[in-house]
Coordinates of C-alpha atoms and ligand atoms in Angstrom, one line a residue:
V20 CA 5.6 -29.5 -9.4
F21 CA 6.1 -25.8 -9.0
D22 CA 9.4 -26.1 -10.7
K23 CA 7.9 -27.9 -13.7
E24 CA 5.1 -25.4 -14.2
A25 CA 6.9 -22.2 -13.6
G26 CA 10.6 -22.8 -13.7
L27 CA 10.9 -22.3 -9.9
G28 CA 14.1 -23.8 -8.7
I29 CA 12.9 -24.6 -5.2
S30 CA 10.4 -26.8 -3.6
R31 CA 7.0 -25.6 -2.2
D32 CA 8.3 -26.1 1.4
D33 CA 11.5 -24.1 0.7
L34 CA 9.4 -21.4 -0.9
L35 CA 7.1 -21.2 2.1
T36 CA 10.1 -21.0 4.4
K37 CA 11.6 -18.1 2.3
L38 CA 8.3 -16.3 2.3
A39 CA 7.8 -16.7 6.1
E40 CA 11.3 -15.2 6.6
T41 CA 10.8 -12.3 4.2
L42 CA 7.2 -11.2 5.0
S43 CA 5.4 -10.1 8.1
P44 CA 3.1 -12.7 9.6
K45 CA 0.1 -10.8 8.4
R46 CA 1.3 -10.6 4.8
F47 CA 2.5 -14.2 4.9
A48 CA -1.1 -15.2 5.8
H49 CA -2.4 -12.9 3.0
V50 CA -0.3 -14.5 0.3
Q51 CA -1.4 -18.0 1.3
Q52 CA -5.0 -16.9 1.3
V53 CA -4.6 -15.4 -2.2
A54 CA -2.9 -18.6 -3.3
D55 CA -6.0 -20.5 -2.1
A56 CA -8.4 -18.1 -3.8
A57 CA -6.4 -18.3 -7.0
K58 CA -6.4 -22.1 -7.0
Q59 CA -10.2 -22.1 -6.5
L60 CA -10.8 -19.6 -9.3
A61 CA -8.4 -21.5 -11.6
V62 CA -10.4 -24.7 -11.1
H63 CA -13.7 -22.8 -11.5
W64 CA -12.7 -21.0 -14.7
G65 CA -10.9 -23.9 -16.3
Y66 CA -7.4 -22.5 -16.0
A67 CA -5.4 -25.7 -16.4
A68 CA -2.1 -24.7 -14.7
V69 CA -3.7 -24.6 -11.3
E70 CA -0.3 -24.8 -9.5
K71 CA 0.9 -21.8 -11.5
A72 CA -2.1 -19.8 -10.2
E73 CA -1.3 -20.9 -6.7
L74 CA 2.4 -19.9 -7.1
A75 CA 1.3 -16.5 -8.5
G76 CA -0.7 -16.0 -5.3
L77 CA 2.2 -17.0 -3.0
L78 CA 4.7 -14.7 -4.8
H79 CA 2.5 -11.7 -5.8
D80 CA 3.4 -9.5 -2.8
Y81 CA 7.0 -10.9 -2.3
A82 CA 8.5 -7.4 -2.9
K83 CA 5.9 -5.4 -0.9
E84 CA 8.1 -5.0 2.2
A85 CA 11.3 -4.1 0.3
S86 CA 12.6 -0.5 0.9
D87 CA 12.1 2.3 -1.6
D88 CA 15.9 2.2 -2.3
V89 CA 15.6 -1.4 -3.6
F90 CA 12.9 -0.4 -6.1
I91 CA 14.7 2.8 -7.2
S92 CA 17.9 0.7 -7.8
L93 CA 15.9 -1.9 -9.9
I94 CA 14.3 0.9 -12.0
H95 CA 17.8 2.1 -12.9
K96 CA 19.4 -1.3 -13.2
Y97 CA 16.8 -2.6 -15.7
K98 CA 16.3 0.8 -17.4
L99 CA 12.6 0.8 -16.7
D100 CA 10.4 3.8 -17.6
P101 CA 11.8 6.7 -15.5
D102 CA 8.3 7.9 -14.8
L103 CA 8.2 5.0 -12.4
L104 CA 10.4 7.1 -10.1
D105 CA 7.5 9.4 -9.4
W106 CA 5.5 6.5 -7.9
H107 CA 5.7 4.6 -4.7
N108 CA 5.5 1.2 -3.1
N109 CA 1.9 0.5 -3.9
V110 CA 2.7 0.7 -7.6
W111 CA 6.3 -0.6 -7.4
H112 CA 5.8 -3.8 -5.6
G113 CA 4.2 -5.4 -8.6
V114 CA 5.4 -3.5 -11.6
V115 CA 9.0 -3.4 -10.4
G116 CA 8.7 -6.2 -7.9
I117 CA 8.9 -8.8 -10.7
Y118 CA 12.5 -7.9 -11.2
K119 CA 13.3 -8.8 -7.6
I120 CA 11.3 -12.0 -8.0
Q121 CA 13.3 -12.9 -11.1
E122 CA 16.6 -12.2 -9.3
D123 CA 15.7 -14.0 -6.0
F124 CA 13.9 -17.1 -7.5
G125 CA 15.2 -17.3 -11.1
I126 CA 11.6 -17.4 -12.4
T127 CA 11.3 -16.9 -16.1
D128 CA 7.7 -17.9 -16.9
P129 CA 6.3 -14.8 -18.8
E130 CA 2.7 -15.6 -18.0
L131 CA 3.5 -15.9 -14.2
L132 CA 5.6 -12.7 -14.2
R133 CA 3.0 -10.7 -16.1
A134 CA 0.2 -11.6 -13.7
I135 CA 2.3 -10.5 -10.8
E136 CA 3.5 -7.4 -12.6
I137 CA -0.1 -6.1 -13.1
H138 CA -1.7 -7.5 -10.0
T139 CA -2.3 -4.0 -8.5
V140 CA -3.0 -1.9 -11.6
G141 CA -4.4 -4.4 -14.0
S142 CA -4.2 -3.9 -17.8
S143 CA -6.5 -3.1 -20.7
Q144 CA -5.9 -6.6 -22.0
M145 CA -5.8 -9.3 -19.3
G146 CA -5.3 -13.0 -19.7
L147 CA -7.0 -15.6 -17.6
L148 CA -4.2 -15.9 -15.1
D149 CA -4.0 -12.0 -14.8
K150 CA -7.6 -11.8 -14.0
I151 CA -7.5 -14.7 -11.5
L152 CA -4.7 -13.1 -9.5
Y153 CA -6.1 -9.6 -9.7
V154 CA -9.4 -10.8 -8.4
A155 CA -8.0 -13.4 -5.9
D156 CA -6.0 -10.6 -4.2
Y157 CA -9.2 -8.7 -3.7
I158 CA -11.5 -11.5 -2.5
E159 CA -9.2 -13.7 -0.4
A160 CA -10.8 -15.0 2.8
G161 CA -9.1 -12.5 5.1
R162 CA -10.5 -9.4 3.2
R163 CA -13.1 -7.4 5.1
F164 CA -14.6 -4.4 3.4
E165 CA -17.9 -3.1 2.2
G166 CA -18.7 -4.9 -1.0
V167 CA -16.4 -7.9 -0.6
E168 CA -19.3 -10.3 -0.6
A169 CA -20.5 -8.9 -3.9
A170 CA -17.0 -9.1 -5.3
R171 CA -16.7 -12.8 -4.2
A172 CA -20.1 -13.7 -5.8
L173 CA -19.1 -11.9 -9.1
A174 CA -15.8 -13.7 -9.2
Y175 CA -17.6 -17.0 -9.7
E176 CA -20.3 -15.7 -11.9
D177 CA -18.5 -13.4 -14.3
L178 CA -14.7 -12.9 -14.0
D179 CA -14.6 -9.8 -16.3
A180 CA -17.3 -8.2 -14.2
A181 CA -15.3 -9.0 -11.1
V182 CA -12.3 -7.3 -12.6
A183 CA -14.5 -4.3 -13.4
Y184 CA -16.1 -4.2 -10.0
E185 CA -12.7 -4.2 -8.2
T186 CA -11.3 -1.5 -10.5
V187 CA -14.3 0.8 -10.1
H188 CA -14.0 0.5 -6.3
T189 CA -10.2 1.0 -6.4
V190 CA -10.4 4.1 -8.6
S191 CA -13.3 5.5 -6.5
F192 CA -11.4 4.8 -3.3
L193 CA -8.2 6.5 -4.6
A194 CA -10.2 9.5 -5.8
H195 CA -11.8 9.9 -2.4
Q196 CA -8.4 9.7 -0.8
Q197 CA -7.3 12.5 -3.3
V198 CA -4.2 10.6 -4.3
R199 CA -2.8 10.1 -7.8
I200 CA -4.1 7.2 -9.9
Y201 CA -1.5 5.3 -12.0
P202 CA -2.4 5.8 -15.7
Q203 CA -2.6 2.0 -16.3
T204 CA -5.2 1.7 -13.6
I205 CA -7.4 4.2 -15.6
L206 CA -6.8 2.1 -18.8
T207 CA -8.0 -1.0 -16.9
Y208 CA -11.0 0.9 -15.7
N209 CA -11.9 2.1 -19.3
A210 CA -11.4 -1.4 -20.7
Y211 CA -13.5 -3.2 -18.1
V212 CA -16.1 -0.8 -16.8
D213 CA -18.7 -1.8 -19.4
K214 CA -18.5 -5.4 -18.3
L215 CA -20.7 -4.5 -15.3
R216 CA -23.7 -3.8 -17.5
Ligands
GDP29 P1 -2.1 -5.6 -1.6 O1 -0.7 -5.5 -2.1 O2 -2.5 -7.0 -1.3 O3 -2.4 -4.7 -0.4 O4 -3.1 -5.1 -2.8 P2 -2.8 -4.4 -4.2 O5 -1.4 -4.7 -4.6 O6 -3.9 -4.7 -5.1 O7 -2.9 -2.8 -3.8 C1 -2.0 -2.2 -3.0 C2 -2.5 -0.7 -2.8 O8 -2.3 0.0 -3.9 C3 -3.9 -0.6 -2.4 O9 -4.0 0.2 -1.2 C4 -4.6 0.1 -3.6 O10 -5.6 0.9 -3.2 C5 -3.4 0.9 -4.1 N1 -3.5 1.2 -5.6 C6 -4.1 0.4 -6.5 N2 -4.0 1.0 -7.7 C7 -3.4 2.2 -7.5 C8 -3.1 3.3 -8.3 O11 -3.4 3.3 -9.5 N3 -2.5 4.4 -7.8 C9 -2.2 4.4 -6.4 N4 -1.7 5.5 -5.9 N5 -2.5 3.4 -5.6 C10 -3.1 2.3 -6.1
FE30 FE1 -0.1 -6.3 -3.9
FE31 FE1 -5.3 -6.0 -5.9
FE32 FE1 -1.9 -8.8 -2.2

């Protein structure tokens, strides 16, 4: 059914095998837990293509363990914004990672690719699948951090508020780490922060 909903040319079993080969055990467990959370949020929020949500969860961190050279090559190959060269894996694995996912799986579904593209940084205008994946990544069953219970509760009460909550915490975390914040993350913050009120 994956292939019907998202143009994926392989079965679910073959996809899981490929992910298990590509990802560390810890990250393989994470993507399966994100897929479960995304499935549950899809049902709860009436997103009809539940299996696409699940697939988004399974694939979202596919590129996370690729080397920097892989991302730099993809930025050149697809003539992406050269400013991306100033960033790093945390930003690349989604924004650039979708090109590796297209190459390795032949996925073409724009909604699926978009959700994976922005799963780390969000966007000022997020569709339902975008929000589901963004939030599922944050609240999956294996996540342990201060505030995760509040994030989980919000995810089922008010999805926009859950996007806002996560973004506020991410921006705050990054500022405390004294690291650069990707401009699109700030745009997400500005677009969603009022949803908490
Ligand atoms: P993960 O891939 O499941 O670990 O989760 P994410 O893809 O959501 O985030 C990966 C990492 O990127 C996390 O450590 C975030 O704190 C970090 N991150 C998120 N947004 C930004 C940003 O705008 N700038 C930077 N430098 N890091 C970010
Ligand atoms: Fe990620
Ligand atoms: Fe995230
Ligand atoms: Fe993730």
